[in-house]
Amino acid sequence: MSRFAHITITALVIGLLGAVAPSNAEGPGLSGTVTEGGHTVSWNVGGVSAPPPALAGQYAGVVKPGAKVTLSGSMTYSLQKGYATNLRQSASLSGAPMQSFTGLVYGGTYPFSYNLTSVAPSGEGGGVVTEMYVVVKGINCNDSGVCGGPTVRLTIGVVANLDTEPPVITIEKPRGVTGIGEKTPVFGTLSDNSKKATMHAAMYSDGDVVMTGTKGPVRAVGQGWSAKWKYPKGHPGPFYECFWAEDAAGNQSKNAPFSACRWLSIQVPITRVSNGCGGSAWGEKAVEIMNWFGDVRFYGDQPVVMRGACNQHDAAYGGSTVVGMRTKKATDYRRWSRESVDEKFAADLTAQCDRFLKGRKLRKERRACYKEVPIYVGLVREFGQSVFDANSTVPGTQTEIPGRTTPKGGSRDNR
C-alpha cells in the first residue's frame, strides 16, 4: 500500500487564498494611544496573548485561567483658559477596583495615571470559558450633559485547553520538467497536534493565481500525501505552487498562504511566449532595426532563418520553459540573467549562420552573416532592459531587480 494519500487539486475552489484570517481583532489593540477633543489616552494590557485566528475577530487577546493581567497607562486633558468642564478620567479591569478622577476643572492641563492588576477567573469546560473587560475613558461634559472624549473597550477571552499549535505542511522538490499537456505531480507531508487539517493550494504563473484547490479536513499525522495539477493551458509561466494548511481551531501553517512553495519547470508552447524577430514592445527606436533584421535574412540568394533564435530570446526574457531550436529538450529560463540570455542569443544566431550557409562556396555569405550578429546583439543589450522580466512573482514585466521575493527565487538579474 502506498504511504501517500492522494489529493486531486483542481480549479474548483477559487479565492481561497484571500480567506486568510486576520492576526488581530478589529478595533483597539492591547496597547495604544488615542487623541480626541483635548484628551490623550494611552493604555497597555499585560499578561495577555494575541488571539489565535479563530478568535481574532472576537477578542483583543486571550489569557489562561489564573494568570495575572495588568492594565496600565495615562491620560491627559487640556482645556483653554477661561473655560470650565466636568471631567471624568477612569480605567477599569474585570476583577480590580476602578481607578478614576472626577471633578469640575478649569483652563489648564490635567494628567492622570493608572495601574490595575487582576487574576483571570476560572470557568468550566474548554475553549473560551469566560471573559474579562477593559474600559478606559477620558470624558468631559458641559452643564447640559453634552459629553465628548475617547473610550477604549477591549474584551479578553479566558481560554482553557485551547489549541494554538499550527499545522505543518511540506512539499518535496520538483521532479524534472512537466511537458505540454501533462499533469504536474506533487508530494509532501502534513501534521498537526489535532491530527486533522484542511489543505489549500494555488498554482501561480508570473505571480498570477491560475489554479487553486482544497482538501479536507484530512488526517494530519505526518503522513505523506500526493496531488496532481492539471496542465495550466494558456499561461506563460514562470510557474510556482504554494500549499498551506489550517486546523479546526483556525491555526494556519507558518507564512500562510506561502507556507510550502516550490518553483516548477512547466513547458509552454514557444508560440505562446514568442513572436519572432521584431516587436513594438521594444520601443520606437529599436523597432525599425529589429524589423530590418527580420525572421529571415538573405545573403546573396541564400536565406538564413533567424526566427528560432529570436523566439528563444523572447521566451528567455520572460523566464519561461520552452523547447530548444533544434532539440526536444526543454530549457527553463527563469534563473537566467539577461546577460546570459543575450550571450546565448549571439551563439544561436551564429549557429543559424552555420546551419544555412554551409560549405566553402558560401564562405563569403557566412562571414557576412557573422558580421551582422553583433548588430542585433548590441541592439538587445541597449534596449532589452525595458522588456526583461526581473521579478517572476509579480504579474507583468518588472524591470527593477527585487531584493527579495515571496516565494524565494523569483528575482532575475536584469543587467
XYZ file of C-alpha atoms in Angstrom:
415
model
C 0.000 0.000 0.000
C 1.337 3.447 -0.865
C 2.252 5.733 2.012
C 0.684 8.634 0.114
C -2.884 9.822 0.477
C -3.927 11.068 -2.949
C -5.434 14.540 -3.287
C -6.698 15.897 -6.597
C -6.038 19.608 -6.987
C -8.323 21.366 -9.463
C -9.532 24.858 -10.159
C -12.851 24.231 -8.423
C -12.243 26.403 -5.364
C -11.457 29.972 -6.325
C -10.397 32.709 -3.933
C -9.363 30.510 -1.019
C -6.085 32.331 -0.612
C -7.931 35.529 0.174
C -9.588 33.908 3.184
C -6.569 34.076 5.494
C -7.885 35.202 8.881
C -6.516 38.434 10.382
C -3.973 38.108 13.185
C -5.661 40.703 15.438
C -9.190 41.722 16.264
C -10.621 44.795 14.613
C -10.508 47.878 16.805
C -8.049 48.867 19.548
C -5.142 46.548 20.244
C -3.688 45.515 23.579
C -1.754 48.774 23.683
C -2.055 52.138 22.017
C -2.728 55.848 22.217
C -5.714 57.857 21.053
C -6.212 61.634 20.976
C -9.640 63.246 20.783
C -11.243 66.529 21.939
C -8.349 67.609 24.154
C -7.884 64.115 25.634
C -4.847 61.909 25.114
C -5.397 58.363 26.379
C -2.694 55.668 26.439
C -3.107 52.074 27.608
C -1.228 48.800 27.828
C -2.623 45.373 28.745
C -0.013 42.928 30.106
C -0.091 39.166 30.643
C -2.365 38.675 27.644
C -1.514 36.989 24.335
C -2.749 37.800 20.845
C -5.775 35.674 19.954
C -5.461 32.686 17.625
C -7.014 33.162 14.161
C -10.326 31.547 15.129
C -10.848 34.120 17.908
C -9.205 37.148 16.311
C -12.477 38.746 15.261
C -13.997 38.418 18.733
C -11.243 39.148 21.243
C -8.366 41.600 21.527
C -6.378 38.925 23.360
C -6.571 35.671 25.301
C -5.338 34.560 28.711
C -5.403 31.314 30.704
C -7.410 30.992 33.951
C -5.402 32.059 36.984
C -2.948 34.206 35.021
C -2.158 37.743 36.200
C -3.473 40.532 33.960
C -2.337 44.147 34.235
C -3.733 47.376 32.849
C -1.590 50.493 32.967
C -1.365 53.812 31.205
C -2.009 57.515 31.442
C -4.448 60.228 30.395
C -4.070 63.927 29.864
C -6.774 66.528 29.322
C -6.057 70.105 28.261
C -8.568 72.978 28.413
C -8.224 76.590 27.308
C -8.163 79.317 29.930
C -11.479 80.932 30.617
C -13.399 77.661 30.198
C -14.685 75.043 32.648
C -15.969 71.481 32.212
C -16.877 68.379 34.172
C -14.011 65.948 33.674
C -14.003 62.194 34.243
C -10.932 60.033 33.638
C -11.275 56.342 34.507
C -9.766 52.920 33.929
C -11.362 49.583 34.795
C -10.291 45.946 34.530
C -12.503 42.985 35.414
C -11.769 41.839 38.962
C -9.917 45.014 40.021
C -11.189 48.212 41.663
C -11.744 51.064 39.213
C -9.282 53.948 39.301
C -10.630 57.372 38.335
C -10.581 61.140 38.672
C -13.815 63.162 38.599
C -14.279 66.880 39.097
C -15.028 70.323 37.766
C -11.898 71.650 36.055
C -10.869 74.996 34.598
C -8.383 76.080 31.955
C -5.187 74.024 32.266
C -3.735 70.532 31.837
C -4.904 67.560 33.932
C -2.797 64.359 33.965
C -3.976 61.040 35.338
C -2.119 57.732 35.521
C -3.415 54.298 36.449
C -2.157 50.781 37.184
C -4.534 47.860 37.806
C -3.911 44.163 38.411
C -6.324 41.252 38.324
C -6.343 37.458 38.041
C -8.153 35.763 35.178
C -11.134 33.825 36.568
C -11.660 30.128 36.062
C -14.521 28.523 34.200
C -15.906 25.173 33.162
C -15.096 23.232 30.020
C -12.571 24.085 27.326
C -12.082 26.863 24.812
C -13.347 30.286 25.923
C -14.612 29.660 29.454
C -15.327 33.294 30.397
C -14.356 36.874 29.541
C -12.587 39.901 31.021
C -13.212 43.520 30.100
C -11.047 46.616 29.850
C -12.600 50.092 29.692
C -10.505 53.275 29.608
C -12.285 56.654 29.331
C -11.420 60.295 29.084
C -14.733 62.187 29.068
C -15.716 65.799 29.685
C -19.315 67.130 29.872
C -20.880 70.585 29.984
C -23.705 71.506 32.345
C -26.262 70.488 29.726
C -24.946 66.928 29.733
C -23.299 67.120 26.308
C -20.132 64.976 26.534
C -17.155 64.144 24.390
C -13.872 62.271 24.527
C -12.412 58.832 23.711
C -13.467 55.496 25.175
C -11.375 52.336 24.689
C -13.124 48.991 25.217
C -11.370 45.617 24.979
C -12.684 42.104 25.535
C -10.238 39.445 26.702
C -11.097 35.773 26.270
C -10.204 33.479 29.159
C -9.347 30.186 27.498
C -8.623 26.677 28.725
C -7.163 23.814 26.707
C -7.151 25.971 23.586
C -5.354 24.665 20.523
C -2.830 27.289 19.428
C -0.391 24.992 17.599
C -0.321 25.491 13.808
C -0.248 22.592 11.366
C 2.965 21.864 9.474
C 2.937 21.159 5.746
C 5.878 20.319 3.486
C 6.392 19.602 -0.205
C 9.192 17.784 -1.986
C 11.415 19.259 -4.666
C 10.056 19.045 -8.237
C 10.954 16.103 -10.412
C 12.107 17.484 -13.752
C 10.139 19.239 -16.478
C 6.386 18.918 -16.997
C 5.719 18.583 -20.711
C 2.998 20.359 -22.659
C -0.411 18.954 -21.688
C 0.984 16.811 -18.878
C -0.092 16.881 -15.234
C 2.316 18.074 -12.552
C 2.678 15.732 -9.552
C 3.486 16.966 -6.059
C 4.322 15.087 -2.869
C 4.542 16.260 0.730
C 3.689 15.674 4.386
C 1.064 17.083 6.745
C 0.948 17.077 10.551
C -0.988 18.794 13.320
C -1.454 18.182 17.047
C -5.197 17.819 16.466
C -4.463 15.096 13.882
C -6.665 16.802 11.291
C -6.249 19.803 8.995
C -7.523 21.261 5.752
C -5.060 21.752 2.916
C -5.151 24.667 0.485
C -3.129 25.113 -2.681
C -2.530 27.539 -5.516
C -0.518 27.495 -8.724
C 0.873 30.790 -9.997
C 2.020 31.917 -13.424
C 4.247 35.006 -13.247
C 2.593 35.986 -9.950
C -0.999 35.401 -11.099
C -3.093 32.673 -9.444
C -4.144 30.329 -12.263
C -5.452 27.332 -10.292
C -6.483 26.683 -6.699
C -7.511 23.654 -4.707
C -8.604 22.486 -1.274
C -8.939 19.180 0.534
C -10.101 18.365 3.999
C -10.231 18.080 6.780
C -7.808 15.182 6.248
C -5.612 13.153 8.591
C -2.561 15.136 9.659
C -0.253 12.763 11.495
C 2.917 13.313 9.477
C 1.846 11.022 6.662
C 2.771 11.571 3.054
C 0.281 12.948 0.567
C 0.264 13.332 -3.199
C -1.562 15.568 -5.643
C -1.633 16.411 -9.344
C -2.183 19.720 -11.068
C -3.896 19.932 -14.412
C -1.796 21.463 -17.182
C -2.067 25.297 -16.933
C -3.140 25.796 -20.536
C -2.850 29.320 -21.883
C -0.418 30.623 -19.255
C 3.233 31.545 -19.946
C 4.948 30.969 -16.573
C 7.261 31.078 -14.776
C 5.226 28.760 -12.567
C 5.303 28.089 -8.857
C 2.928 26.428 -6.419
C 2.224 27.064 -2.750
C 0.456 24.971 -0.127
C -0.792 25.878 3.335
C -2.944 24.221 5.984
C -5.475 25.207 8.636
C -6.841 23.213 11.574
C -10.297 23.325 13.172
C -9.133 25.893 15.755
C -8.217 28.304 12.964
C -4.442 27.908 13.324
C -2.696 28.281 9.989
C 0.647 26.906 8.913
C 3.537 29.348 9.165
C 3.656 32.093 6.497
C 0.279 31.104 5.003
C -0.615 31.257 2.149
C 3.071 30.750 1.259
C 3.844 28.029 3.809
C 5.314 25.466 1.425
C 6.240 26.679 -2.054
C 8.327 25.415 -4.942
C 9.170 26.566 -8.454
C 8.025 24.407 -11.351
C 9.502 23.847 -14.786
C 6.378 23.550 -16.932
C 7.000 23.646 -20.660
C 4.808 26.012 -22.686
C 4.400 26.290 -26.466
C 7.017 28.688 -27.718
C 4.399 30.455 -29.818
C 2.680 31.387 -26.534
C 5.638 33.443 -25.352
C 7.477 34.480 -28.538
C 6.738 36.383 -31.743
C 9.906 36.035 -33.762
C 12.282 38.878 -34.619
C 10.905 42.364 -34.038
C 8.075 43.777 -31.980
C 6.673 47.086 -30.776
C 7.327 46.238 -27.128
C 10.942 47.209 -27.627
C 10.130 50.845 -28.326
C 10.189 53.004 -31.452
C 13.972 53.334 -31.624
C 14.501 49.590 -31.773
C 11.582 48.515 -33.941
C 12.949 49.787 -37.247
C 16.258 47.979 -36.833
C 14.650 44.820 -35.498
C 12.171 44.637 -38.354
C 15.037 45.195 -40.769
C 16.752 42.161 -39.286
C 13.550 40.155 -39.535
C 12.822 36.457 -39.231
C 14.727 35.671 -42.443
C 17.941 37.310 -43.701
C 19.291 36.838 -47.218
C 22.985 36.624 -48.016
C 23.191 36.594 -51.760
C 20.482 34.187 -52.777
C 20.736 32.167 -49.581
C 18.083 32.624 -46.844
C 19.009 32.282 -43.171
C 16.062 31.744 -40.817
C 16.676 33.645 -37.571
C 13.173 33.240 -36.120
C 14.141 30.297 -33.898
C 16.910 32.286 -32.211
C 14.588 35.265 -31.677
C 11.904 33.007 -30.231
C 14.352 31.562 -27.712
C 15.392 35.080 -26.765
C 11.780 36.204 -26.219
C 10.973 33.177 -24.070
C 14.134 33.629 -22.035
C 13.404 37.297 -21.297
C 10.078 36.226 -19.763
C 11.621 33.333 -17.833
C 9.503 30.644 -19.491
C 10.335 26.984 -20.066
C 10.413 26.122 -23.792
C 11.847 23.536 -26.153
C 15.111 24.409 -27.927
C 15.577 25.480 -31.556
C 16.603 22.090 -32.861
C 16.017 19.766 -29.929
C 13.098 18.371 -27.971
C 14.868 19.104 -24.692
C 13.247 21.971 -22.781
C 15.164 24.817 -21.125
C 13.890 26.598 -18.011
C 14.996 30.229 -18.380
C 13.724 31.538 -15.035
C 17.143 31.634 -13.386
C 18.969 33.070 -16.401
C 20.360 36.610 -16.208
C 19.741 38.995 -19.097
C 23.447 38.947 -19.941
C 23.429 35.143 -20.151
C 20.326 35.217 -22.361
C 21.951 37.723 -24.714
C 25.152 35.666 -24.865
C 23.124 32.598 -25.828
C 21.295 34.718 -28.394
C 24.612 35.539 -30.055
C 25.519 31.855 -30.116
C 22.094 30.901 -31.540
C 22.327 33.489 -34.321
C 25.826 32.320 -35.204
C 24.598 28.711 -35.238
C 21.918 29.685 -37.764
C 24.601 31.249 -39.965
C 26.489 27.953 -39.876
C 23.366 25.882 -40.421
C 22.063 27.661 -43.512
C 25.386 28.723 -45.050
C 27.426 25.548 -45.099
C 30.418 24.742 -47.239
C 33.332 26.556 -48.864
C 31.193 28.042 -51.614
C 29.239 30.090 -49.060
C 32.207 31.351 -47.028
C 31.644 34.953 -48.114
C 27.964 34.852 -47.248
C 28.712 33.133 -43.939
C 31.201 35.838 -42.979
C 28.608 38.499 -43.826
C 26.117 36.703 -41.607
C 28.634 36.600 -38.757
C 29.216 40.338 -39.060
C 25.549 41.135 -38.571
C 25.211 39.101 -35.387
C 26.836 41.803 -33.188
C 24.418 44.395 -34.590
C 21.387 42.550 -33.273
C 23.008 41.511 -30.034
C 24.095 45.117 -29.458
C 20.528 46.176 -30.007
C 19.129 43.889 -27.329
C 21.884 44.915 -24.930
C 20.956 48.565 -25.440
C 17.164 48.310 -25.361
C 16.416 44.952 -23.740
C 16.322 46.084 -20.132
C 12.824 47.519 -20.606
C 11.327 44.164 -21.661
C 13.193 41.739 -19.402
C 11.056 40.483 -16.501
C 13.174 40.813 -13.345
C 10.521 39.547 -10.909
C 8.698 36.284 -11.550
C 6.354 36.737 -8.568
C 4.661 39.948 -9.785
C 2.315 39.923 -12.803
C 3.621 41.667 -15.895
C 7.113 42.847 -16.746
C 9.065 44.209 -13.781
C 12.365 45.765 -14.839
C 13.684 46.550 -11.352
C 15.613 43.738 -9.668
C 13.929 42.976 -6.300
C 15.959 42.448 -3.142
C 13.761 39.508 -2.163
C 10.613 37.798 -3.380
C 7.830 35.641 -1.948
C 8.435 32.839 -2.543
C 12.229 32.979 -2.741
C 13.832 32.552 -6.132
C 11.745 34.999 -8.139
C 14.437 37.635 -8.624
C 16.139 37.811 -12.049
C 19.295 39.759 -12.933
C 18.351 42.473 -15.442
C 21.867 43.733 -16.188
